[in-house]
XYZ file of C-alpha atoms in Angstrom:
659
model
C -41.541 -33.034 -38.807
C -38.607 -32.231 -40.250
C -38.199 -29.190 -38.379
C -38.653 -30.676 -35.209
C -36.172 -33.116 -36.240
C -33.625 -30.585 -36.626
C -34.258 -28.723 -33.713
C -33.865 -32.276 -31.599
C -30.727 -32.880 -33.149
C -29.190 -29.338 -32.419
C -30.532 -29.238 -28.801
C -28.984 -32.648 -28.340
C -25.711 -31.743 -29.730
C -25.614 -28.791 -27.832
C -25.989 -30.656 -24.639
C -23.603 -33.315 -25.449
C -20.962 -31.081 -26.923
C -21.061 -28.914 -23.629
C -17.826 -29.964 -21.745
C -17.747 -30.878 -17.760
C -16.655 -27.739 -15.417
C -13.341 -28.000 -14.859
C -12.117 -28.552 -11.125
C -11.846 -25.218 -9.095
C -8.263 -26.000 -8.140
C -6.747 -25.210 -11.527
C -6.605 -22.058 -13.837
C -5.486 -24.278 -16.624
C -7.546 -25.706 -19.721
C -8.384 -29.493 -19.430
C -9.169 -31.615 -22.459
C -6.353 -30.600 -24.788
C -2.514 -29.448 -25.036
C -0.481 -29.615 -21.867
C 0.821 -27.066 -19.793
C 4.364 -25.999 -20.123
C 7.431 -24.439 -18.584
C 7.400 -20.665 -19.925
C 10.485 -20.601 -22.332
C 10.534 -17.441 -24.239
C 7.343 -15.434 -24.444
C 7.800 -11.634 -26.202
C 4.845 -9.527 -26.674
C 4.617 -7.955 -30.007
C 2.126 -4.848 -30.200
C 0.823 -3.741 -33.771
C 1.230 -5.228 -36.992
C 4.376 -3.333 -37.490
C 6.141 -5.001 -35.208
C 4.539 -8.579 -35.852
C 5.256 -8.721 -39.566
C 8.494 -7.615 -38.972
C 9.188 -10.215 -36.759
C 7.538 -12.741 -38.582
C 9.346 -11.861 -41.796
C 12.884 -11.961 -39.936
C 11.905 -15.400 -38.951
C 10.557 -16.473 -41.929
C 13.881 -15.581 -43.907
C 15.852 -17.407 -41.214
C 13.917 -20.729 -41.626
C 16.041 -23.716 -42.799
C 13.375 -26.387 -42.502
C 9.489 -25.462 -42.322
C 7.569 -22.641 -42.097
C 3.783 -23.409 -41.138
C 1.023 -20.593 -41.417
C -2.839 -21.009 -40.412
C -4.973 -17.849 -41.169
C -8.669 -16.536 -41.384
C -7.522 -14.592 -44.674
C -4.577 -13.911 -46.616
C -3.447 -10.995 -48.998
C -0.304 -12.770 -50.752
C 1.157 -9.185 -51.903
C 1.069 -7.681 -48.559
C 4.264 -6.137 -47.839
C 5.577 -7.135 -44.415
C 8.269 -4.360 -44.099
C 7.998 -0.947 -45.023
C 9.136 2.439 -44.789
C 12.627 3.343 -43.005
C 12.452 -0.584 -41.877
C 12.517 -1.425 -45.611
C 14.764 1.193 -47.036
C 16.603 3.635 -44.932
C 18.330 6.052 -47.486
C 19.495 5.878 -50.805
C 22.041 3.193 -51.812
C 25.190 4.064 -50.776
C 24.100 6.357 -47.838
C 25.263 5.868 -44.495
C 21.679 5.371 -43.359
C 21.056 2.423 -45.823
C 24.796 0.976 -44.487
C 23.437 0.971 -41.327
C 20.433 -0.669 -42.030
C 22.231 -3.308 -43.864
C 24.398 -3.908 -40.734
C 21.502 -4.570 -38.623
C 20.030 -6.917 -40.781
C 23.437 -9.091 -41.016
C 23.749 -8.576 -37.054
C 20.112 -10.071 -37.080
C 21.068 -13.389 -38.929
C 20.244 -12.348 -42.624
C 22.440 -13.535 -45.292
C 23.149 -12.180 -48.565
C 19.971 -13.905 -50.438
C 17.409 -12.092 -47.454
C 19.596 -8.928 -47.585
C 19.055 -9.025 -51.750
C 15.175 -9.541 -51.529
C 15.082 -6.917 -48.657
C 16.777 -4.376 -50.979
C 15.003 -4.841 -53.940
C 11.472 -4.211 -52.036
C 10.486 -7.854 -52.358
C 9.229 -8.285 -48.672
C 5.753 -9.327 -49.551
C 4.274 -12.217 -48.040
C 4.296 -14.363 -51.239
C 8.303 -13.299 -52.164
C 9.370 -13.676 -48.711
C 7.629 -17.376 -48.525
C 8.672 -18.027 -52.154
C 12.718 -17.515 -51.036
C 11.991 -20.119 -48.359
C 10.823 -22.580 -50.746
C 13.616 -22.127 -53.197
C 15.805 -22.752 -50.129
C 14.241 -26.271 -49.638
C 11.885 -25.250 -46.788
C 8.436 -26.761 -46.548
C 6.389 -24.178 -46.403
C 2.518 -24.648 -46.219
C -0.177 -22.322 -45.892
C -3.772 -23.214 -44.434
C -6.499 -20.804 -45.277
C -10.327 -20.767 -44.268
C -12.223 -21.283 -47.227
C -15.739 -20.087 -46.464
C -18.987 -21.177 -48.337
C -19.251 -18.227 -50.823
C -20.298 -19.955 -54.476
C -20.677 -16.703 -56.013
C -17.692 -14.659 -54.182
C -20.123 -11.970 -53.305
C -19.408 -12.307 -49.390
C -15.723 -11.666 -49.370
C -15.635 -12.915 -46.011
C -11.638 -12.924 -46.457
C -9.703 -12.210 -49.870
C -11.059 -14.718 -51.863
C -8.858 -17.862 -50.506
C -8.602 -19.700 -53.782
C -7.364 -16.876 -56.081
C -4.665 -16.140 -53.298
C -3.819 -19.770 -52.946
C -3.053 -19.638 -56.784
C -0.889 -16.906 -56.285
C 1.024 -18.579 -53.816
C 1.158 -21.745 -55.838
C 2.605 -20.073 -58.138
C 5.949 -20.167 -55.861
C 5.467 -24.009 -55.096
C 4.107 -23.037 -51.708
C 2.001 -25.933 -50.482
C -1.660 -24.496 -50.037
C -4.398 -26.059 -48.309
C -8.089 -24.563 -48.382
C -10.132 -25.444 -45.012
C -13.545 -26.193 -45.590
C -14.357 -27.750 -42.677
C -16.995 -25.395 -41.839
C -19.168 -26.480 -44.592
C -22.134 -28.053 -42.421
C -25.590 -27.523 -42.338
C -25.227 -27.728 -38.422
C -22.978 -25.089 -37.955
C -22.776 -22.671 -41.185
C -22.261 -19.479 -38.730
C -18.509 -20.914 -38.316
C -15.338 -19.590 -39.345
C -11.767 -20.839 -38.848
C -10.315 -17.865 -37.323
C -7.027 -18.841 -36.144
C -4.083 -16.915 -37.029
C -0.745 -18.640 -35.714
C 2.370 -19.432 -37.684
C 5.519 -21.806 -36.664
C 9.076 -21.973 -38.119
C 11.243 -24.644 -37.737
C 9.162 -26.259 -35.357
C 10.714 -23.909 -32.836
C 9.098 -20.503 -32.878
C 5.603 -19.999 -32.953
C 3.210 -16.801 -33.551
C 0.128 -17.046 -31.790
C -2.260 -13.487 -31.909
C -4.759 -11.662 -33.806
C -2.695 -10.488 -36.841
C -3.915 -12.297 -40.337
C -1.227 -11.463 -43.061
C -4.307 -9.466 -44.833
C -5.778 -6.312 -46.455
C -9.601 -6.354 -46.659
C -10.821 -7.005 -50.178
C -12.178 -3.418 -50.050
C -8.997 -1.904 -49.109
C -9.902 -1.172 -45.753
C -8.489 -2.667 -42.764
C -4.986 -3.107 -43.449
C -3.425 -5.018 -40.623
C 0.139 -3.275 -40.702
C 0.314 0.138 -38.520
C 2.429 1.341 -36.137
C 1.892 2.243 -32.305
C 1.223 5.739 -33.423
C -2.037 4.883 -35.243
C -1.585 8.058 -37.518
C -4.753 9.756 -38.928
C -3.768 9.034 -42.013
C -0.364 7.310 -43.274
C 1.040 6.452 -47.099
C 2.351 3.238 -45.274
C -1.024 1.912 -44.416
C -1.537 2.530 -48.263
C -1.915 -0.791 -50.687
C -2.671 -1.148 -54.086
C -6.105 -2.065 -52.387
C -6.853 1.418 -51.240
C -5.292 4.626 -49.630
C -4.559 4.853 -45.952
C -7.370 2.692 -44.180
C -8.384 2.618 -40.787
C -5.854 2.818 -38.368
C -5.446 -0.706 -36.711
C -4.793 -1.847 -33.339
C -3.603 -5.443 -32.440
C -1.616 -8.113 -30.523
C 0.599 -10.989 -30.846
C 2.906 -13.103 -28.877
C 6.166 -14.770 -30.313
C 7.186 -17.581 -28.253
C 9.824 -20.594 -28.110
C 9.904 -23.923 -25.924
C 7.915 -26.963 -25.641
C 4.711 -25.053 -26.688
C 5.677 -24.270 -30.048
C 5.263 -27.828 -31.071
C 1.321 -27.784 -29.796
C 0.931 -24.725 -32.050
C 2.283 -26.599 -34.519
C 0.280 -30.084 -34.077
C -2.908 -27.807 -33.940
C -1.854 -26.681 -37.863
C -0.765 -30.209 -38.470
C -4.246 -31.462 -36.880
C -6.107 -29.088 -39.464
C -3.794 -29.871 -42.457
C -4.945 -33.606 -42.235
C -8.467 -32.540 -41.767
C -8.596 -30.617 -44.624
C -7.211 -33.332 -47.544
C -9.427 -34.857 -50.145
C -12.464 -33.796 -51.009
C -14.874 -32.229 -48.874
C -17.709 -35.129 -48.942
C -14.612 -37.483 -47.972
C -14.080 -35.657 -44.924
C -17.492 -35.143 -43.740
C -18.390 -37.471 -40.759
C -21.905 -38.979 -41.026
C -24.350 -37.443 -38.263
C -24.815 -40.832 -36.441
C -20.873 -41.274 -36.356
C -20.255 -37.632 -35.160
C -22.860 -37.841 -32.479
C -21.719 -41.357 -31.066
C -18.270 -39.711 -31.076
C -19.417 -36.414 -29.259
C -21.468 -39.169 -26.988
C -18.538 -41.016 -26.124
C -16.174 -37.842 -25.293
C -18.989 -36.399 -23.173
C -19.351 -40.276 -21.236
C -15.729 -40.267 -20.575
C -15.593 -36.773 -18.978
C -13.136 -35.427 -21.927
C -10.708 -38.069 -20.771
C -11.053 -37.810 -17.162
C -8.339 -40.548 -16.316
C -5.867 -38.796 -18.413
C -3.429 -36.022 -17.433
C -3.103 -33.081 -19.937
C 0.475 -34.357 -20.801
C -0.955 -37.295 -21.678
C -3.990 -36.012 -23.893
C -1.772 -34.128 -25.868
C 0.777 -37.324 -26.317
C -2.396 -39.305 -27.417
C -3.436 -36.281 -29.890
C 0.024 -36.520 -31.396
C 0.010 -40.193 -31.860
C -3.142 -40.581 -33.217
C -2.719 -38.422 -35.986
C 1.087 -39.117 -36.814
C 0.360 -41.687 -39.166
C -1.337 -39.013 -41.457
C 1.700 -36.772 -41.248
C 4.765 -36.797 -43.513
C 7.869 -37.420 -42.424
C 9.161 -34.091 -40.436
C 12.652 -33.181 -38.669
C 12.192 -31.290 -35.100
C 14.469 -29.497 -33.513
C 14.998 -31.932 -30.459
C 12.596 -30.253 -28.041
C 10.377 -32.693 -26.063
C 6.877 -31.590 -25.052
C 7.863 -31.431 -21.572
C 11.382 -29.468 -21.064
C 12.881 -27.934 -24.003
C 14.869 -24.941 -22.399
C 15.708 -23.468 -19.004
C 12.299 -21.941 -18.024
C 11.622 -19.344 -14.716
C 10.357 -21.682 -11.738
C 7.205 -19.402 -11.903
C 6.454 -19.232 -15.369
C 4.090 -21.503 -17.292
C 2.539 -21.531 -20.580
C -0.392 -23.564 -22.374
C -1.892 -23.108 -25.689
C -5.954 -23.000 -25.467
C -8.219 -23.228 -28.421
C -11.937 -23.532 -29.648
C -12.752 -26.053 -31.775
C -16.295 -26.344 -32.461
C -18.162 -29.564 -32.120
C -19.181 -31.155 -35.401
C -16.334 -29.611 -37.396
C -12.906 -31.738 -37.563
C -12.662 -35.477 -37.445
C -9.854 -35.164 -34.896
C -12.368 -33.385 -32.130
C -16.002 -34.431 -33.084
C -17.148 -33.364 -29.593
C -15.357 -29.789 -29.573
C -12.548 -28.271 -27.655
C -13.496 -25.269 -25.472
C -10.443 -24.294 -23.573
C -10.118 -20.412 -24.047
C -13.886 -20.502 -22.677
C -12.891 -22.923 -19.749
C -9.416 -20.746 -19.109
C -11.553 -17.092 -19.097
C -14.124 -18.526 -16.461
C -11.495 -19.789 -14.257
C -9.264 -16.985 -14.200
C -12.011 -14.060 -13.749
C -13.273 -16.341 -10.838
C -10.005 -16.098 -9.528
C -9.394 -12.423 -9.819
C -8.971 -9.907 -6.948
C -7.498 -6.890 -8.145
C -8.140 -5.984 -11.621
C -9.121 -7.376 -14.942
C -8.029 -5.442 -17.810
C -9.650 -6.866 -21.203
C -9.268 -5.562 -25.213
C -11.543 -7.381 -27.628
C -13.008 -6.632 -31.116
C -16.229 -7.975 -30.073
C -18.469 -8.009 -26.754
C -21.243 -10.511 -27.672
C -23.511 -13.089 -25.646
C -25.380 -13.370 -29.017
C -24.666 -12.296 -32.750
C -25.988 -9.576 -34.156
C -29.721 -9.100 -35.149
C -31.056 -9.311 -38.558
C -30.641 -11.399 -41.145
C -26.806 -12.169 -40.928
C -24.625 -15.274 -41.034
C -23.296 -14.366 -37.987
C -26.721 -15.518 -36.078
C -27.208 -18.959 -37.904
C -26.068 -21.488 -35.137
C -26.990 -21.401 -31.509
C -26.223 -18.675 -28.386
C -23.306 -19.768 -26.292
C -23.799 -20.437 -23.039
C -20.055 -20.250 -22.337
C -20.067 -16.549 -23.500
C -23.441 -16.135 -21.272
C -21.438 -17.854 -18.277
C -18.244 -15.691 -18.836
C -20.266 -12.287 -18.865
C -22.049 -13.367 -15.739
C -18.488 -14.127 -14.107
C -17.401 -10.587 -15.061
C -20.242 -8.844 -13.412
C -19.913 -11.069 -10.083
C -16.055 -10.008 -10.152
C -17.076 -6.430 -10.473
C -19.218 -6.510 -7.615
C -16.816 -8.185 -5.565
C -14.495 -5.391 -5.727
C -12.269 -6.222 -8.669
C -11.679 -2.967 -10.927
C -12.800 -4.100 -14.603
C -11.671 -2.358 -17.860
C -12.224 -3.204 -21.279
C -11.044 -1.721 -24.720
C -13.235 -1.937 -27.559
C -13.620 -0.669 -31.589
C -15.987 2.585 -31.564
C -17.336 1.266 -34.804
C -17.077 -2.656 -35.137
C -17.464 -3.794 -38.532
C -20.241 -5.264 -37.409
C -22.375 -5.730 -34.335
C -22.144 -2.744 -32.275
C -25.658 -2.971 -31.012
C -25.364 -6.306 -29.488
C -21.798 -4.640 -27.742
C -23.956 -2.007 -26.449
C -26.610 -4.559 -25.146
C -23.913 -6.827 -23.473
C -22.757 -3.350 -21.749
C -25.930 -2.391 -20.386
C -26.380 -5.800 -19.025
C -23.065 -5.486 -17.415
C -24.128 -1.941 -15.902
C -27.315 -3.336 -14.930
C -26.150 -6.514 -13.210
C -22.742 -4.674 -11.423
C -24.674 -1.321 -9.713
C -22.033 -1.630 -6.966
C -19.297 -1.727 -9.400
C -20.786 1.193 -11.477
C -21.376 3.443 -8.419
C -17.586 2.908 -7.104
C -16.335 3.641 -10.684
C -14.825 0.056 -11.018
C -16.518 -0.909 -14.279
C -14.856 1.226 -17.268
C -15.368 0.638 -21.119
C -13.003 2.584 -23.397
C -12.352 3.150 -27.198
C -9.364 4.307 -29.146
C -8.921 7.187 -31.389
C -6.272 9.421 -33.132
C -6.603 12.941 -34.674
C -4.916 15.847 -36.846
C -5.826 19.028 -38.107
C -7.697 19.565 -41.260
C -6.511 22.630 -43.986
C -8.700 24.747 -42.231
C -6.793 24.132 -38.899
C -10.129 22.562 -36.932
C -9.260 19.173 -35.444
C -10.270 15.995 -37.091
C -10.873 12.581 -35.400
C -10.762 9.105 -36.614
C -11.548 5.501 -34.526
C -8.288 2.902 -34.209
C -9.852 -0.212 -35.017
C -9.794 -2.377 -31.895
C -8.687 -6.084 -33.149
C -6.531 -7.300 -30.291
C -7.640 -10.075 -27.944
C -6.045 -9.775 -24.882
C -6.920 -10.347 -21.113
C -4.721 -9.291 -18.460
C -5.591 -10.383 -14.654
C -4.152 -8.853 -11.563
C -0.804 -9.035 -13.354
C -0.394 -12.958 -12.814
C -2.123 -14.362 -15.860
C -2.453 -13.407 -19.389
C -3.738 -14.562 -22.599
C -3.441 -13.187 -26.252
C -4.625 -14.917 -29.536
C -7.378 -15.227 -32.109
C -10.739 -15.425 -29.762
C -12.990 -12.548 -29.479
C -15.100 -12.081 -26.583
C -18.383 -13.527 -28.120
C -20.215 -16.357 -28.460
C -17.749 -17.033 -31.861
C -14.687 -16.625 -30.240
C -15.807 -19.170 -27.060
C -17.415 -21.837 -28.818
C -18.661 -21.428 -32.522
C -15.384 -20.583 -34.195
C -11.637 -22.340 -34.797
C -9.541 -20.536 -32.397
C -6.167 -20.283 -30.346
C -4.686 -18.553 -27.684
C -1.492 -18.507 -25.788
C -2.019 -18.425 -21.952
C 0.730 -17.363 -19.421
C 1.005 -17.380 -16.291
C 3.712 -15.335 -15.222
C 3.965 -11.912 -13.371
C 6.628 -10.083 -15.139
C 5.110 -10.970 -18.667
C 1.572 -9.950 -17.717
C 2.785 -6.874 -15.869
C 5.318 -5.776 -19.067
C 2.335 -6.576 -21.207
C -0.037 -4.247 -19.318
C 2.455 -1.625 -19.276
C 3.347 -1.752 -23.092
C -0.576 -1.547 -23.863
C -1.392 1.271 -21.300
C 1.891 2.969 -22.304
C 0.782 3.263 -25.886
C -3.086 4.687 -25.260
C -1.976 7.111 -22.659
C 1.048 8.537 -24.727
C 3.341 7.807 -21.805
C 6.906 6.890 -21.895
C 7.997 3.194 -20.839
C 10.380 3.157 -17.985
C 13.853 3.648 -19.153
C 14.747 0.164 -17.390
C 12.151 -2.095 -18.655
C 13.171 -4.053 -21.908
C 11.629 -3.337 -25.020
C 9.987 -5.666 -26.339
C 10.004 -7.976 -23.262
C 10.366 -11.495 -22.638
C 12.259 -14.165 -20.817
C 15.249 -14.547 -22.763
C 19.147 -15.081 -21.561
C 22.232 -16.184 -22.713
C 21.467 -19.666 -21.294
C 18.313 -19.555 -23.630
C 19.405 -22.570 -26.301
C 18.274 -23.938 -29.565
C 17.529 -22.732 -32.892
C 14.097 -20.651 -31.522
C 15.931 -18.505 -28.971
C 18.368 -17.360 -31.840
C 15.768 -16.322 -33.803
C 14.113 -14.533 -30.914
C 17.370 -12.760 -30.515
C 18.064 -11.867 -34.091
C 14.171 -10.236 -34.051
C 14.668 -8.300 -30.497
C 17.899 -6.869 -31.728
C 16.120 -5.815 -35.058
C 13.311 -4.237 -33.577
C 15.587 -2.303 -31.337
C 18.050 -1.068 -33.859
C 15.717 -0.390 -37.109
C 15.368 3.196 -38.365
C 11.670 2.910 -38.331
C 11.295 1.944 -34.755
C 8.684 3.940 -32.880
C 8.366 3.151 -29.214
C 4.997 3.616 -27.020
C 4.908 7.092 -26.348
C 6.797 8.814 -29.290
C 5.625 11.026 -31.863
C 2.230 11.454 -30.172
C 0.622 14.555 -29.386
C 1.141 15.704 -25.941
C 1.005 18.524 -23.663
C 2.755 17.075 -20.820
C 5.983 18.533 -19.320
C 8.664 15.521 -18.591
C 7.781 15.964 -14.930
C 4.299 15.042 -15.610
C 5.125 12.250 -17.919
C 7.634 10.907 -15.533
C 4.778 11.060 -12.866
C 1.936 9.290 -15.188
C 4.643 6.628 -15.879
C 5.149 6.053 -12.310
C 1.644 5.868 -11.603
C 0.733 3.587 -14.497
C 3.142 0.963 -12.619
C 0.701 0.136 -10.101
C -2.338 -1.311 -11.564
C -4.842 0.400 -9.024
C -3.281 3.478 -9.401
C -3.131 2.846 -13.201
C -6.692 2.028 -13.513
C -7.867 5.495 -12.085
C -5.481 7.182 -14.476
C -7.037 5.443 -17.630
C -10.352 6.602 -16.669
C -9.158 10.331 -15.807
C -7.222 10.568 -19.118
C -10.269 9.240 -20.938
C -12.245 11.842 -19.782
C -9.688 14.596 -20.394
C -9.834 13.492 -24.003
C -13.326 13.239 -24.163
C -13.282 16.945 -22.743
C -10.522 17.804 -25.727
C -12.853 15.843 -28.350
C -15.706 18.248 -27.592
C -13.839 21.220 -27.383
C -12.176 20.451 -30.872
C -8.367 19.980 -29.444
C -5.778 17.446 -30.127
C -6.039 13.996 -28.077
C -3.411 12.844 -25.796
C -2.831 9.400 -26.560
C -5.490 7.219 -27.958
C -8.133 6.338 -25.048
C -11.350 8.065 -24.972
C -14.672 6.571 -23.246
C -16.826 4.200 -25.097
C -20.284 5.628 -25.165
C -23.852 4.040 -25.874
C -26.302 5.963 -27.954
C -28.087 7.003 -24.236
C -24.744 8.584 -23.292
C -24.735 10.972 -25.958
C -26.750 13.915 -24.720
C -25.288 13.993 -21.159
C -22.060 14.745 -23.207
C -23.648 17.282 -25.779
C -22.713 14.634 -28.559
C -24.656 12.239 -30.685
C -23.659 9.015 -30.784
C -25.396 6.576 -33.312
C -26.803 3.202 -32.637
C -24.814 1.315 -35.117
C -21.760 3.223 -36.053
C -20.632 4.766 -32.424
C -19.526 8.480 -32.144
C -16.162 9.268 -34.331
C -17.339 7.974 -37.832
C -20.498 9.855 -37.765
C -18.455 12.763 -36.275
C -16.202 12.947 -39.510
C -19.567 12.937 -41.403
C -20.544 16.216 -39.485
C -16.959 18.067 -39.484
C -15.492 16.713 -42.735
C -18.251 15.897 -44.968
C -16.862 12.253 -45.275
C -19.081 8.942 -45.622
C -17.179 6.560 -43.811
C -18.008 2.556 -45.180
C -18.009 -0.548 -43.159
C -18.499 -3.726 -44.722
C -20.737 -4.754 -42.163
C -19.695 -8.264 -42.136
C -17.745 -10.301 -39.549
C -14.184 -10.259 -39.757
């Protein structure tokens, strides 16, 4: 009887939580934050750029730093190598580095910390606290009573380390419910002075095991002492993406953290709503059609008013939710979220803006869809695993169907995935099989491609060694018009079961530049000389604290001695003429898609023959694909890690849990 009641409650909750289909005339998510004019959006690719930019922004904070993460390692070094110390004290190189830091707005205290090798996360945030900055860190605290799971980095321990520096920390335990134990609080975002926000896939962390350090350069070297930490030596190369932004949308990122911060106050039993009240709230939201008579701007203001009483007094930078900066007429931005139902008091019915946005832009796609994701699942991985607790996401199944339909109507689709995700490769493979079988025309016309990333170096015996680059980026680019970057993977958890946050942008220059930066990195091709790097709309007319911080960050990213731009220092047999021709072909997305397929096939041939790769791109092979290429692809671990065991005698461990 109890089982039947639980099943009925779960089914009813699922139906009530299902949002209405948005109007076909809009490409924006409804029922959450407003759509704003785009002020500044700077794509930051891979951990080195993200952490360097965040460090500079944190050091310049004057009022507040708010951070929300899936996991944090307080002693993580944000700046490393030549970026941290260019040479011995008194050397010309070190003097030049100090000049760059001053030009980027770093004061004497920040420079002293920089020179003292004190650029760990806790040191940087601790300096901000000593300056009177309101520093708050919100961490996911999953149910792990014996600390056996190590889903993150033992959040209570990390909170204690941060608290010693008088940093305010709250552990978000809102996922601890028998109705949704599978859910994680997976957002990765930060806001400085209510003026600059960071949204993307990077956690400020190193895994408990020592593998998966988020810091890496775009070269993704086979081994690197800079990726080594006190938890392990040279973990897997790591590919990720983030966006640094200014303007009105920053306040929505801040509001997201504030809503979760308030919802994490007090004891767990005081925060949990009785089931009847939660279902009542869901029913009310559902019947009203997610506020159908309110414009998204009104909804955002309503959310701000509803939780303002529980927030401490704050001083903002004077921005308003509708117009804070001069913005290009064709550029707009929206902060989109996944907030699972039955998780937070501020959204008992849940928020599913990320799934809405994906389905709508995929429906609108005409030329190409380019995706990067850690996972590609309709369901959780099979077997006894916490990721199976919960229900299958109808939203993710609908998205996969839309991708197949787009491919069949002539849209070119490419997905970049990790060769050996920490968990769930078999489910990824099943989803790929489903897409292939439901888009036979696209497969026959060579419009449906799946890739992975790898790196290489010769061993002591001269034989070439290969290693996967872990793909953790969550990116979508559609027709060089729409783009999103954030924390949501292409799986059931990202679309409906976990708390996620993405930035969605509609602007041709941003989408095209993001695509070209990623493709240049993956193919070891140079960016055009006339393309600014990193890109982002920012000119002398941009005003406010946020614009000034972004200018400083961009100056430093260009000038630092450790700067490594796409295509540099990667094995390449191309002549300068061939490189120029490749760069020109990648500028056009249609020709570029064909080039990606060709270059991936060439690298697969090189791998089979023991030659160095050019760039990082390889085809993603299923176990059933292996024999055709004379390679063994394992069902659970893919191609490259098992290949290391065969060629190097090295057993490669993975934690086999969701990260």
